[in-house]
């Protein structure tokens, strides 16, 4: 994933004069980077690991799996708290419905 491009897209959707919102975007990007690092470790080691304690062996889920769950919860909470600007371009279906009403002679 290109994190610089993602950051630019997110910054384009917020008020960049609001430093708190800019910090939230930076924090969100960092969480995405940490999530990607966890993916690399899990891809390298597998989703489970073997723990040896003397003669005993235990199979456990990879610690990065738990971290990914925590990171995901943080990303969702942070995304919900960011004040995104409303999209100003109307959808194609909205434009066509306006055109249809104007053709029939009525205004919205």
Coordinates of C-alpha atoms in Angstrom, one line a residue:
X1 CA 0.0 0.0 0.0
X2 CA 1.2 3.5 -0.8
X3 CA 0.9 5.3 2.5
X4 CA 1.9 8.7 1.1
X5 CA -0.9 8.6 -1.4
X6 CA -3.4 7.5 1.2
X7 CA -2.2 10.3 3.5
X8 CA -2.7 12.9 0.6
X9 CA -6.2 11.6 -0.1
X10 CA -7.2 11.8 3.5
X11 CA -5.7 15.3 3.9
X12 CA -7.6 16.4 0.9
X13 CA -10.8 15.4 2.7
X14 CA -10.3 17.3 5.9
X15 CA -9.7 20.9 7.0
X16 CA -5.9 21.0 7.0
X17 CA -6.0 24.2 9.1
X18 CA -7.4 22.1 12.0
X19 CA -4.2 20.7 13.5
X20 CA -6.1 18.1 15.6
X21 CA -7.6 16.6 12.4
X22 CA -4.2 16.6 10.7
X23 CA -2.8 14.8 13.7
X24 CA -5.6 12.2 13.5
X25 CA -4.8 11.6 9.9
X26 CA -1.1 11.2 10.8
X27 CA -2.0 8.8 13.6
X28 CA -4.2 6.8 11.2
X29 CA -1.4 6.5 8.7
X30 CA 0.9 5.3 11.4
X31 CA -1.6 2.6 12.5
X32 CA -1.8 1.4 8.9
X33 CA 2.0 1.2 8.8
X34 CA 2.0 -0.8 12.0
X35 CA -0.7 -3.1 10.6
X36 CA 1.4 -3.7 7.5
X37 CA 4.4 -4.5 9.6
X38 CA 2.3 -7.1 11.6
X39 CA 1.3 -8.6 8.2
X40 CA 4.9 -9.0 7.2
X41 CA 5.8 -10.8 10.5
X42 CA 2.8 -13.1 10.2
X43 CA 3.6 -13.9 6.6
X44 CA 7.1 -14.8 7.7
X45 CA 6.3 -16.8 10.8
X46 CA 2.8 -18.0 10.1
X47 CA -0.4 -17.4 12.1
X48 CA 0.7 -19.8 14.9
X49 CA 3.9 -20.3 16.8
X50 CA 5.3 -23.1 18.9
X51 CA 6.3 -22.3 22.5
X52 CA 8.7 -24.7 24.1
X53 CA 8.9 -24.9 27.9
X54 CA 11.3 -27.7 28.8
X55 CA 9.8 -30.9 27.5
X56 CA 6.4 -29.3 26.8
X57 CA 5.4 -27.7 23.6
X58 CA 2.5 -25.4 23.1
X59 CA 1.0 -24.0 19.9
X60 CA -0.3 -20.4 20.2
X61 CA -1.6 -17.8 17.9
X62 CA 1.1 -15.4 16.7
X63 CA 1.3 -12.4 19.1
X64 CA 1.0 -10.1 16.0
X65 CA -2.5 -11.5 15.4
X66 CA -3.6 -10.0 18.7
X67 CA -1.8 -6.7 17.9
X68 CA -3.6 -6.6 14.5
X69 CA -7.0 -6.8 16.3
X70 CA -6.0 -4.0 18.7
X71 CA -4.7 -1.8 15.8
X72 CA -7.9 -2.5 13.8
X73 CA -10.1 -1.3 16.7
X74 CA -8.0 1.8 17.0
X75 CA -8.2 2.5 13.3
X76 CA -12.0 2.2 13.3
X77 CA -12.4 4.5 16.3
X78 CA -10.0 7.1 14.8
X79 CA -11.7 7.0 11.4
X80 CA -15.0 7.7 13.1
X81 CA -13.6 10.7 14.9
X82 CA -12.1 12.4 11.9
X83 CA -14.3 15.2 10.6
X84 CA -14.3 14.6 6.8
X85 CA -15.6 17.3 4.4
X86 CA -18.8 16.5 2.6
X87 CA -18.3 15.6 -1.1
X88 CA -19.5 18.6 -3.2
X89 CA -19.9 16.7 -6.5
X90 CA -23.4 15.3 -7.0
X91 CA -23.8 11.7 -7.8
X92 CA -24.8 10.8 -11.4
X93 CA -28.1 9.4 -10.3
X94 CA -29.0 12.7 -8.4
X95 CA -28.1 14.7 -11.5
X96 CA -30.3 12.6 -13.8
X97 CA -33.3 12.8 -11.4
X98 CA -33.0 16.6 -11.4
X99 CA -32.9 16.6 -15.2
X100 CA -36.0 14.4 -15.4
X101 CA -38.0 16.6 -13.1
X102 CA -37.0 19.7 -15.1
X103 CA -38.0 18.0 -18.3
X104 CA -41.5 17.4 -16.9
X105 CA -41.8 21.1 -16.0
X106 CA -41.6 20.8 -12.2
X107 CA -38.9 22.2 -10.0
X108 CA -37.4 20.5 -7.0

